[in-house]
Amino acid sequence: TTSTAGSRNDNGKRLATEAVEASDGATAQTSYYDKGSVELAIETPVLMERLEKRRRLAGSAANDGAECLLIVLVGLPARGKSFIARKLLNTLTWRGNQCKIFNVGKYRRKITKGQSETEDAGEQEEQEEKKEGSPSRDCSKSNKTNDADFFDDANQEAARLRLEAAAAALHDSLDWLDGDGKMRPNASNSSILSNSSSQGNSDHEVDVISGSDSHSNRRQYHRIAILDATNSTNERRKWILTVCAQRSEQYKQADVNKRIGVLFVESICDDPDLLAENFRVKISSCPDFDGLAHEEALHALKSRIQKYESRYETIENSAHQSFIKIFNLNRTLMVNHVYGRLAKVVLPAIMAWNTGSRPIYLSRAGETAAMEQYMKQKDTGDNKLYERRRSDRLGQRGLRFRDALCSFIEREGVDFMTRRNENVVHPTKMGTGTSISGLYERRDRPLAHQSRRILAKTAKPSDQDHPSSDGDSGAPRTVPSFPCLVMSSTLPRAVETATWKENLFPVKDVSNLNPLDMGDFSGMTLAAIEEKFPEWFRQLKEEPFYTRFLGGESYSDLIDRLYSVVIDTEQQLGPALVVSHVSVLQVLVSYFRNTPIRQCMDIQIPMHTVLKFTPLRGGGWLESQHTLLDDDSPEVASTAEKTNAESPSKPIWGDSRSCMPHRL
C-alpha cells in the first residue's frame, strides 16, 4: 500500500511538473509572438558602430542649436528643384528657422551678364580695329545662357564660368550659415534676446520669469541654406562635401561649437506628361528664355537637358551620407540616414506637397450669443465687461454666418470640381486620393458623405442618362471627386460653424485648432495682467512671440501643434476648410502668406469673412477675402479704425478678452 501511494505521489508530481513546463512553454511562445525577445537591450560592438554613425549624422541634442544645415538640391533641369526649394524655405522659416536660397542659376546669369558686357566692349574695339586695317579677333557667342552649347563640357570657357558661379553660390551660402559667429545662449542663461529690429537696441536684455520662455525660442538660431542647382555629377557633390568639411574644420580649430551638416535632395522625373507640364512652366517663367518664342524656348531647354543627361549621375547609396530621393514629384521617396528634425519636419512636408489647384479656406468661428448680448448692452450705455467662455454657442448672426458659409463652400466646390473635370485628360488618374482616408474612390460609387446636390451639378450630361451601378437609379454618376476636408477646433462655437444642416462633409474637430491657452491669465484683461504682473508683462512687450503665458502657451508654441494641420491642408487634392480662432488663424495665415512668423500677431482676421488661398505654380499662394456677412455696426468699425491709427504696430492679442469686440 505504501509503495502504491508513493507511486501515485510521484506520478502526480510528474504530471504537475509537465503541466507547469507546458504552461511555461505556452507563455514563452505567446511572449515571442506578442513581444519578441524579452532580453534587456545591451550595447554590442555591432550596434554601437551603427549608433555612432547615426549620432554623427543626426547630431546630439545638446549641440542641436549650434548646428548649421546645407540642403543641396540635385536633378536635371525642369525637375521641380526650385519648387522644392521655395516650399522648403516657406516651411522652415515659418517654423522659426533662418533660411535662405542660393540659386546657382542666378549667379550664372550675373556672371555671364558681366562677361557679355565685356564682350560687347571687345566687339566695339574690334570694329574700330577693322576700320584701321588691324587683324580681327574671334569673339564667340556660345556663352549665352539660353544656348545649349553653354552647358557643353567641351566649351571650356563656359565650363569655367559655370564652376565660378557654383563656387560663388556655395561660399556665399557657407558665409551666410556662419552668420555673425555667435552661438545661441546657454540653456542655463537666464536671459533671452530681445527683438532688436523692433526695439532698436540689440544689447537690451530682459530677465526671464521661470516657465515663461518658450523652448522654441532657440529655433531663431538655426540657419539652413538651400543650394539650388543641378549638382549632377558625383565629382561636383564630392567637391561640395569637401568644402563643407574644410569649413567645419576651421570651426574646430577656432574652438567654435559649430559644424555644417549636408543633406542632398534629388528630384527624379521620368513621367512624360509631368515633364511636358514642367517644361511649359519652366520656359514661361525662367529668365533664360526671355524674348524667345515658345517653340524656340522649348527646343533650347530640351537641348540643354540633353547636355546634362550625357553626364548625369544619380546619388548612390552611402553609409555616410544623408539624402532624400524624390521620384515624379513625391510619388515615391527614398530616404537614407535622415534623422532628428529632418525626419519630423522635412519628410512630412515633402510627402504632402503637390501641384494641384485645390483651394484652402480659413475662417473664424461665428459670433456667439454672449457677444451679441454684449453689443446690445454697449448700445444702451452699459459698459459691463464682456466675459467669453469656451463653451459659448453661436448667436443669431453666428448661425446666419454658418448657413452662408455652407452655401459659399458648396458654390466653391461646384466651381472647383467643374473646372477640374473639364481639364482632366486622363480621368482614371483622378481615382486616387489622400484627402481623408486615403482610400481609392470608385467611379460608380462616390464617397457616401459627398453632397448629392454637388454631384448632380458637376455630373456630365452623358452621365445623367445612365443610372449608377449600385442600384440607386436616382443617384447620378460622376467622374471621381474628392471630399472637402472640414476641420475645426473642439470649441462648440467652431464646431457649430462647421456643422451644416445638409451635413455635406464630416467635421474633423481637433484640439490642435483650439485658441492660444493663456494659462493662469485666462479671463484677465491685459490691463489687469500689467497691474498684477508688471515684470512678466514687460517681458511680453519685449518678446511677444516667444513669451509664454504662465501655465499656458506662447505664439511660438502654436507652431508645433499646428504643423500637422499644415500638412493635412497641403496634402489635400480637393478643397479644405479650417474653422478656428484668431490666434491660430494668425499663425496659419503667416504660413500661406509666407510672411515673418514673429509678426503674425499683427495679422487681422476679420469676423464672418473667409480667407481663400489658391496655389500658384511656383509654390506660393494667392489670397482673396470673401465677406459673407457685412453686419459690423458703424460704431465698431469706427473704433477699429481709431485703434489701428493710434497704434498700427500694436499686436492683436488673439482671443484675448481685452481685444476690441471686432477682433475677438
XYZ file of C-alpha atoms in Angstrom:
664
model
C 0.000 0.000 0.000
C 2.837 2.360 0.861
C 4.593 1.585 -2.415
C 1.400 2.209 -4.349
C 0.793 5.527 -2.564
C 4.376 6.634 -3.268
C 3.972 5.734 -6.894
C 0.796 7.797 -7.096
C 2.554 10.769 -5.481
C 5.439 10.508 -7.963
C 3.000 10.363 -10.866
C 1.181 13.410 -9.513
C 4.407 15.391 -9.175
C 5.463 14.370 -12.689
C 2.116 15.432 -14.143
C 2.220 18.707 -12.239
C 5.761 19.375 -13.463
C 4.760 18.591 -17.039
C 1.766 20.940 -16.709
C 3.978 23.753 -15.405
C 6.516 23.177 -18.178
C 3.743 23.156 -20.758
C 2.352 26.346 -19.270
C 5.802 27.995 -19.294
C 6.281 26.878 -22.887
C 2.936 28.340 -23.902
C 3.772 31.599 -22.107
C 7.164 31.767 -23.796
C 5.590 31.077 -27.158
C 2.940 33.735 -26.567
C 5.579 36.255 -25.467
C 7.621 35.566 -28.591
C 4.734 36.331 -30.932
C 3.494 39.260 -28.862
C 6.737 40.862 -27.734
C 9.641 39.062 -29.379
C 12.722 38.647 -27.247
C 12.306 39.670 -23.613
C 16.050 40.079 -23.061
C 17.251 43.507 -21.992
C 18.805 45.556 -24.794
C 22.588 45.792 -24.484
C 25.209 47.717 -26.439
C 27.046 45.240 -28.622
C 30.014 46.327 -30.789
C 27.905 45.994 -33.950
C 25.078 48.114 -32.569
C 27.438 50.736 -31.152
C 29.156 51.144 -34.508
C 25.845 51.820 -36.246
C 24.528 54.045 -33.468
C 27.704 56.109 -33.639
C 27.136 56.672 -37.379
C 23.609 57.793 -36.636
C 24.795 60.095 -33.851
C 27.285 61.780 -36.171
C 24.667 62.240 -38.872
C 21.859 63.396 -36.586
C 23.854 65.497 -34.133
C 23.379 65.445 -30.387
C 20.530 67.291 -28.710
C 22.959 69.453 -26.782
C 24.573 70.759 -29.961
C 21.358 70.968 -31.963
C 21.092 74.728 -31.610
C 24.682 75.227 -32.796
C 24.321 73.176 -35.966
C 24.048 74.608 -39.475
C 22.444 72.717 -42.315
C 23.105 72.921 -46.038
C 20.400 71.363 -48.202
C 21.831 70.576 -51.637
C 19.341 70.029 -54.443
C 20.189 67.580 -57.210
C 18.463 66.925 -60.518
C 18.198 67.667 -64.206
C 16.620 70.952 -65.330
C 12.823 71.225 -65.107
C 12.542 68.563 -62.400
C 10.930 70.816 -59.779
C 14.082 71.668 -57.790
C 13.244 75.355 -57.441
C 9.666 74.460 -56.454
C 11.054 72.218 -53.706
C 13.469 74.953 -52.632
C 10.716 77.557 -52.295
C 8.428 75.210 -50.382
C 11.285 74.269 -48.041
C 12.043 77.940 -47.489
C 8.420 78.680 -46.612
C 8.077 75.716 -44.256
C 11.391 76.142 -42.451
C 11.096 79.913 -41.956
C 7.507 79.526 -40.738
C 8.808 77.149 -38.093
C 11.152 79.871 -36.842
C 14.389 78.915 -38.588
C 16.552 81.307 -40.554
C 16.580 80.020 -44.104
C 17.838 81.312 -47.453
C 18.010 80.003 -51.038
C 21.195 80.295 -53.084
C 20.246 79.700 -56.716
C 23.310 78.924 -58.834
C 21.432 79.897 -61.994
C 21.072 83.409 -60.622
C 24.833 83.595 -60.008
C 25.479 82.216 -63.507
C 23.297 84.868 -65.140
C 25.041 87.603 -63.177
C 28.499 86.350 -64.165
C 27.622 85.835 -67.833
C 25.969 89.248 -67.947
C 29.248 90.824 -66.910
C 31.022 88.606 -69.414
C 28.698 89.647 -72.240
C 29.192 93.326 -71.367
C 32.950 92.785 -71.634
C 32.479 91.020 -74.965
C 30.335 93.846 -76.279
C 33.106 96.291 -75.446
C 35.574 93.989 -77.188
C 33.394 93.872 -80.279
C 33.332 97.644 -80.417
C 37.141 97.693 -80.244
C 37.249 95.003 -82.937
C 35.151 97.072 -85.290
C 37.424 100.043 -84.707
C 40.445 97.825 -85.399
C 38.849 96.655 -88.645
C 38.441 100.223 -89.733
C 42.170 100.745 -89.097
C 43.049 97.561 -91.022
C 44.129 95.597 -87.966
C 43.557 91.789 -87.796
C 40.228 90.785 -86.243
C 39.627 88.558 -83.164
C 37.196 85.601 -82.945
C 34.648 86.563 -80.274
C 32.471 83.500 -79.680
C 28.801 83.928 -78.842
C 28.417 80.414 -77.439
C 28.409 81.601 -73.815
C 24.833 82.867 -73.915
C 22.903 81.076 -71.173
C 19.950 80.261 -73.428
C 22.308 78.440 -75.800
C 22.712 74.698 -75.167
C 26.412 74.916 -76.091
C 26.951 76.933 -72.926
C 26.212 73.746 -70.944
C 28.519 71.560 -73.024
C 31.640 70.397 -71.156
C 33.564 70.781 -74.388
C 33.048 74.536 -74.086
C 35.876 75.160 -71.628
C 35.195 78.857 -71.173
C 31.532 78.205 -70.386
C 32.513 75.364 -68.027
C 34.816 77.764 -66.204
C 32.023 80.302 -65.807
C 29.598 77.656 -64.555
C 32.108 76.431 -61.977
C 32.767 80.016 -60.931
C 29.032 80.552 -60.388
C 28.711 77.310 -58.393
C 31.712 78.203 -56.213
C 30.375 81.694 -55.550
C 26.956 80.344 -54.534
C 28.460 77.653 -52.285
C 30.846 80.011 -50.494
C 28.123 82.633 -50.071
C 25.846 80.001 -48.543
C 28.556 78.904 -46.101
C 29.340 82.515 -45.188
C 25.633 83.095 -44.556
C 25.450 79.960 -42.399
C 28.326 81.351 -40.359
C 26.247 84.466 -39.678
C 27.800 86.728 -37.055
C 29.621 83.823 -35.440
C 27.529 83.947 -32.278
C 26.270 80.811 -30.621
C 22.831 80.581 -29.104
C 22.674 81.405 -25.368
C 23.471 78.569 -22.990
C 20.405 76.724 -21.694
C 21.274 77.839 -18.160
C 21.327 81.501 -19.123
C 18.507 83.454 -17.554
C 18.008 85.901 -20.409
C 16.604 85.901 -23.895
C 17.428 88.133 -26.796
C 15.047 90.964 -27.427
C 13.621 91.745 -30.821
C 16.320 94.187 -31.855
C 14.549 95.062 -35.070
C 11.565 96.398 -33.170
C 13.380 97.809 -30.122
C 16.354 99.311 -31.907
C 18.771 98.126 -29.196
C 20.449 94.770 -29.770
C 22.200 94.887 -26.375
C 18.993 95.125 -24.380
C 18.143 92.034 -22.346
C 15.063 91.078 -20.384
C 15.048 88.944 -17.261
C 13.028 85.837 -17.900
C 10.484 84.587 -15.424
C 10.862 80.835 -14.950
C 8.487 78.912 -17.168
C 7.598 81.869 -19.375
C 10.232 81.456 -22.110
C 9.123 79.144 -24.928
C 11.562 76.363 -25.819
C 11.020 77.207 -29.487
C 12.906 80.460 -28.918
C 16.073 78.560 -29.774
C 14.839 77.990 -33.326
C 15.761 81.542 -34.246
C 19.415 80.465 -34.074
C 19.053 77.619 -36.577
C 20.381 78.504 -40.014
C 19.523 76.440 -43.057
C 20.898 77.263 -46.513
C 19.446 75.736 -49.681
C 21.805 75.340 -52.653
C 19.562 75.227 -55.720
C 21.466 73.771 -58.695
C 21.712 70.624 -60.830
C 24.795 69.246 -58.956
C 24.523 66.430 -61.466
C 27.808 64.528 -61.009
C 29.459 62.626 -58.183
C 32.520 64.818 -58.619
C 30.516 68.008 -58.052
C 28.810 66.607 -54.943
C 32.131 65.368 -53.501
C 33.530 68.849 -54.047
C 30.626 70.323 -52.052
C 31.231 67.884 -49.191
C 34.958 68.680 -49.210
C 34.376 72.433 -48.998
C 31.875 71.959 -46.143
C 34.295 69.670 -44.301
C 37.037 72.283 -44.619
C 34.745 74.945 -43.168
C 33.800 72.636 -40.265
C 37.492 72.004 -39.603
C 38.047 75.750 -39.391
C 35.351 75.933 -36.726
C 37.024 73.116 -34.821
C 40.440 74.774 -34.909
C 38.883 78.022 -33.718
C 37.198 76.137 -30.871
C 33.767 77.137 -32.164
C 30.933 74.783 -31.272
C 29.516 74.565 -34.780
C 29.526 72.171 -37.671
C 27.831 72.021 -41.037
C 25.516 69.162 -41.902
C 24.757 68.371 -45.541
C 21.542 66.862 -46.885
C 21.171 66.032 -50.571
C 17.673 66.166 -52.049
C 17.456 64.679 -55.541
C 14.421 65.152 -57.757
C 13.992 62.482 -60.426
C 11.238 62.657 -63.023
C 10.638 60.322 -65.964
C 6.863 60.777 -66.369
C 6.377 62.202 -69.919
C 3.157 64.033 -69.028
C 4.669 65.581 -65.911
C 7.821 66.556 -67.792
C 5.797 68.252 -70.527
C 3.999 70.311 -67.884
C 7.277 71.159 -66.154
C 8.797 72.265 -69.468
C 5.873 74.582 -70.128
C 6.155 76.219 -66.700
C 9.957 76.440 -66.931
C 10.116 78.305 -70.243
C 7.304 80.652 -69.229
C 8.991 81.820 -66.006
C 12.769 81.278 -66.277
C 14.789 84.398 -67.264
C 16.999 82.268 -69.535
C 14.174 82.095 -72.075
C 13.032 85.708 -72.046
C 12.394 87.007 -75.538
C 12.215 83.557 -77.136
C 9.166 82.153 -78.893
C 7.548 79.109 -77.281
C 8.920 76.544 -79.729
C 12.359 78.136 -79.743
C 12.473 78.195 -75.924
C 11.275 74.583 -75.702
C 13.971 73.457 -78.160
C 16.630 75.349 -76.193
C 15.514 73.739 -72.917
C 15.467 70.209 -74.333
C 18.891 70.727 -75.889
C 20.230 71.923 -72.540
C 18.777 68.871 -70.771
C 20.480 66.567 -73.301
C 23.836 68.124 -72.402
C 23.203 67.391 -68.718
C 21.865 63.878 -69.351
C 25.099 62.886 -71.064
C 26.997 63.276 -67.783
C 24.257 62.920 -65.137
C 24.957 60.577 -62.216
C 22.276 59.804 -59.658
C 23.109 59.729 -55.952
C 24.460 56.351 -54.886
C 23.603 54.586 -51.650
C 26.050 55.526 -48.934
C 26.546 54.561 -45.320
C 27.951 58.002 -44.528
C 25.694 60.447 -46.362
C 22.151 61.711 -45.790
C 19.945 62.059 -48.832
C 16.340 62.050 -49.993
C 15.328 60.955 -53.478
C 12.005 62.202 -54.807
C 10.561 60.360 -57.778
C 7.975 62.052 -60.015
C 7.047 64.784 -57.570
C 6.789 62.653 -54.383
C 5.096 59.640 -55.956
C 7.953 57.628 -54.414
C 10.513 58.647 -51.805
C 13.850 57.032 -50.936
C 15.368 58.146 -47.641
C 18.867 57.418 -46.381
C 20.217 58.418 -42.949
C 17.669 61.142 -42.225
C 17.015 61.597 -38.516
C 16.076 64.228 -35.946
C 14.285 67.384 -37.024
C 14.711 66.472 -40.690
C 12.639 63.352 -40.214
C 9.993 65.248 -38.226
C 9.731 68.336 -40.432
C 11.174 67.929 -43.918
C 9.926 64.442 -44.761
C 6.231 65.022 -43.911
C 6.324 68.278 -45.858
C 7.834 66.709 -48.973
C 5.283 63.917 -48.896
C 2.418 66.410 -48.516
C 3.274 68.888 -51.282
C 1.501 68.644 -54.599
C 0.913 70.920 -57.577
C -2.874 70.619 -57.585
C -5.205 73.599 -57.784
C -7.217 72.846 -54.634
C -8.109 75.930 -52.587
C -7.637 76.269 -48.822
C -10.255 78.234 -46.841
C -9.658 79.742 -43.387
C -12.473 81.171 -41.270
C -13.130 82.285 -37.731
C -15.945 80.746 -35.739
C -19.203 82.673 -35.950
C -20.324 85.298 -33.472
C -21.641 83.944 -30.176
C -24.846 84.768 -28.320
C -22.760 86.254 -25.490
C -21.103 88.639 -27.916
C -24.482 89.710 -29.296
C -25.683 90.396 -25.755
C -22.551 92.429 -25.056
C -23.114 94.555 -28.170
C -26.716 95.242 -27.148
C -25.596 96.320 -23.663
C -22.941 98.559 -25.192
C -25.558 100.238 -27.393
C -27.595 101.072 -24.266
C -24.572 102.524 -22.471
C -23.897 99.505 -20.252
C -20.086 99.106 -20.131
C -20.148 95.778 -18.333
C -17.072 93.728 -19.204
C -17.653 91.064 -21.812
C -16.851 87.614 -20.435
C -16.164 84.967 -23.043
C -16.460 81.308 -22.101
C -15.050 78.401 -24.029
C -18.494 76.818 -24.035
C -20.215 79.796 -25.726
C -22.625 78.872 -28.523
C -23.470 80.694 -31.724
C -25.922 83.576 -31.674
C -28.288 84.630 -34.443
C -25.596 86.308 -36.549
C -23.318 83.362 -35.977
C -25.992 80.982 -37.239
C -26.522 83.180 -40.287
C -22.808 83.044 -40.978
C -22.850 79.257 -40.623
C -25.542 78.979 -43.314
C -23.749 81.499 -45.541
C -20.502 79.552 -45.131
C -22.258 76.343 -46.155
C -23.590 77.952 -49.339
C -20.223 79.541 -50.098
C -18.277 76.275 -49.787
C -20.891 74.491 -51.894
C -20.573 77.087 -54.678
C -16.800 76.975 -54.480
C -16.834 73.189 -54.551
C -19.048 73.148 -57.636
C -16.738 75.580 -59.443
C -13.608 73.678 -58.413
C -14.849 70.267 -59.496
C -16.344 71.609 -62.713
C -13.014 73.168 -63.716
C -11.128 70.067 -62.700
C -13.394 67.745 -64.653
C -13.066 69.916 -67.740
C -9.257 69.864 -67.531
C -8.810 66.165 -66.770
C -7.045 64.459 -69.666
C -6.940 61.013 -68.119
C -9.997 60.615 -65.821
C -8.755 57.300 -64.442
C -5.729 59.061 -62.941
C -8.030 61.062 -60.693
C -9.356 57.985 -58.942
C -6.929 58.006 -56.025
C -6.565 60.444 -53.191
C -5.321 61.054 -49.678
C -7.891 63.634 -48.621
C -9.141 61.877 -45.511
C -8.980 58.091 -45.574
C -6.575 57.614 -48.469
C -8.924 55.023 -49.930
C -9.448 54.525 -53.620
C -12.726 56.031 -54.793
C -14.706 54.041 -57.337
C -16.191 55.959 -60.228
C -19.582 54.385 -59.807
C -19.714 54.871 -56.021
C -18.691 58.329 -54.820
C -17.952 58.726 -51.150
C -21.122 58.358 -49.106
C -20.787 61.696 -47.331
C -20.439 63.652 -50.558
C -23.309 66.032 -51.254
C -25.721 64.593 -53.822
C -26.539 68.108 -54.955
C -22.876 68.835 -55.687
C -22.546 65.577 -57.578
C -25.623 66.355 -59.624
C -24.346 69.825 -60.518
C -20.908 68.586 -61.549
C -22.020 65.445 -63.393
C -21.551 65.458 -67.151
C -24.754 65.412 -69.259
C -23.913 61.972 -70.573
C -23.687 60.660 -67.028
C -27.238 61.780 -66.245
C -28.619 59.286 -68.766
C -27.091 56.260 -67.046
C -28.067 55.034 -63.580
C -25.309 54.177 -61.158
C -24.282 50.553 -60.825
C -25.102 50.405 -57.121
C -28.796 50.073 -57.883
C -29.734 53.648 -56.995
C -31.280 54.829 -60.242
C -31.855 58.294 -58.790
C -28.187 58.940 -57.986
C -26.281 60.494 -60.882
C -22.969 59.083 -61.961
C -19.959 61.371 -61.923
C -16.246 61.331 -62.510
C -14.203 60.670 -59.364
C -14.357 63.580 -56.933
C -12.548 64.192 -53.673
C -14.307 65.159 -50.447
C -13.812 68.553 -48.912
C -11.797 68.312 -45.718
C -13.515 70.320 -42.962
C -11.519 70.892 -39.768
C -12.459 72.866 -36.677
C -11.377 73.359 -33.097
C -13.165 71.478 -30.351
C -14.868 74.610 -29.023
C -18.650 74.486 -29.506
C -18.864 77.726 -31.486
C -16.320 76.443 -34.024
C -17.929 73.010 -34.366
C -21.326 74.653 -34.835
C -19.923 76.928 -37.538
C -18.557 73.948 -39.466
C -21.602 71.690 -38.981
C -24.239 72.408 -41.609
C -27.856 71.372 -41.998
C -27.125 69.400 -45.136
C -24.168 67.764 -43.345
C -22.242 67.741 -46.607
C -18.956 66.693 -45.088
C -17.857 65.226 -41.752
C -16.228 67.687 -39.371
C -12.784 66.758 -38.099
C -12.688 68.618 -34.787
C -9.189 68.609 -33.294
C -7.757 70.321 -30.220
C -4.772 71.468 -32.312
C -7.041 74.243 -33.608
C -8.078 75.473 -30.153
C -7.137 79.100 -29.378
C -3.990 80.191 -27.591
C -4.015 78.941 -23.994
C -3.470 81.933 -21.680
C -2.968 79.658 -18.671
C -3.222 81.411 -15.314
C -4.209 84.621 -17.089
C -7.353 83.225 -18.677
C -10.208 85.622 -18.099
C -7.941 88.575 -17.285
C -7.562 91.722 -19.343
C -4.116 92.861 -20.424
C -4.524 95.896 -18.165
C -5.137 93.637 -15.167
C -2.167 91.456 -16.105
C 0.100 94.504 -16.380
C -1.025 95.722 -12.960
C -0.576 92.402 -11.147
C 2.451 91.019 -13.056
C 4.494 94.030 -14.248
C 7.752 92.090 -14.765
C 6.097 89.404 -16.846
C 4.173 91.999 -18.834
C 7.406 93.871 -19.602
C 8.835 90.620 -20.915
C 5.729 90.120 -23.029
C 6.155 93.549 -24.586
C 9.807 92.849 -25.372
C 9.274 89.354 -26.838
C 5.549 88.928 -27.621
C 6.116 85.935 -29.890
C 8.265 83.773 -27.611
C 6.921 84.760 -24.184
C 4.698 82.052 -22.756
C 1.612 82.835 -20.689
C 2.252 81.322 -17.273
C 0.754 77.859 -17.239
C -0.261 78.308 -20.885
C 1.292 78.834 -24.297
C 3.173 81.358 -26.369
C 2.520 82.142 -30.015
C 5.637 80.171 -30.925
C 4.156 77.114 -29.204
C 1.300 77.188 -31.700
C 3.705 76.279 -34.500
C 4.314 72.781 -33.142
C 0.673 71.904 -32.659
C -0.397 73.476 -35.959
C 2.223 71.758 -38.121
C 0.031 68.678 -38.528
C -2.799 70.973 -39.693
C -0.487 72.495 -42.301
C 0.444 69.011 -43.512
C -3.237 67.992 -43.651
C -4.154 71.013 -45.758
C -1.080 70.822 -48.010
C -1.695 67.182 -48.924
C -5.290 67.737 -49.996
C -6.260 67.103 -53.592
C -9.656 68.719 -53.035
C -10.794 71.839 -51.148
C -10.126 72.170 -47.417
C -11.805 74.399 -44.819
C -10.354 75.280 -41.414
C -12.645 76.912 -38.817
C -10.722 78.188 -35.825
C -9.894 81.318 -33.810
C -7.857 84.480 -34.170
C -4.557 83.351 -32.627
C -4.490 80.066 -34.534
C -5.532 81.637 -37.832
C -2.878 84.337 -37.475
C -0.201 81.635 -37.392
C -1.743 79.719 -40.307
C -2.165 82.852 -42.430
C 1.507 83.652 -41.832
C 2.349 80.293 -43.428
C 0.222 80.770 -46.522
C 1.303 84.404 -46.960
C 4.940 83.478 -46.336
C 5.325 86.452 -44.005
C 7.663 86.618 -40.973
C 6.182 84.371 -38.314
C 7.309 86.665 -35.491
C 4.988 89.336 -36.870
C 1.924 87.110 -37.047
C 0.312 88.873 -34.068
C -0.252 91.908 -36.321
C -2.360 89.959 -38.840
C -6.030 90.901 -38.713
C -8.588 88.131 -39.132
C -11.977 89.687 -39.998
C -15.172 88.346 -38.480
C -17.609 86.497 -40.771
C -15.071 86.509 -43.603
C -13.459 83.608 -45.443
C -9.781 83.814 -46.416
C -9.200 81.797 -49.580
C -5.713 80.647 -50.601
C -5.262 79.281 -54.120
C -1.926 77.605 -55.004
C 0.417 79.126 -57.576
C 2.678 77.178 -59.917
C 5.803 78.416 -58.190
C 4.788 77.062 -54.796
C 3.181 80.177 -53.305
C -0.459 81.027 -52.642
C -2.840 83.671 -53.992
C -5.037 85.186 -51.271
C -8.552 86.538 -51.609
C -11.015 87.542 -48.882
C -14.763 86.924 -49.079
C -17.023 88.737 -46.612
C -20.159 86.631 -46.155
C -21.937 88.836 -43.589
C -21.484 92.589 -43.603
C -23.030 93.102 -40.178
C -20.427 95.172 -38.315
C -22.019 98.216 -36.711
C -20.654 101.690 -37.637
C -19.529 102.174 -34.044
C -17.368 99.047 -34.105
C -15.901 99.971 -37.496
C -15.001 103.496 -36.376
C -13.440 102.158 -33.183
C -11.350 99.725 -35.227
C -10.069 102.483 -37.490
C -9.191 104.644 -34.491
C -7.342 101.825 -32.743
C -5.310 100.946 -35.839
C -4.444 104.611 -36.477
C -3.239 105.164 -32.933
C -1.079 102.063 -32.718
C -0.626 100.436 -36.153
C 2.099 98.071 -34.919
C 0.365 97.004 -31.719
C -0.104 93.218 -31.659
C -3.627 91.882 -31.951
C -3.837 89.593 -28.957
C -5.873 86.789 -30.469
C -8.860 85.629 -28.440
C -7.896 87.887 -25.527
C -10.818 89.311 -23.580
C -9.192 92.742 -23.707
C -9.430 92.890 -27.517
C -11.968 95.050 -29.216
C -15.121 93.041 -29.990
C -14.462 93.067 -33.737
C -11.143 91.322 -33.134
C -12.384 88.508 -30.932
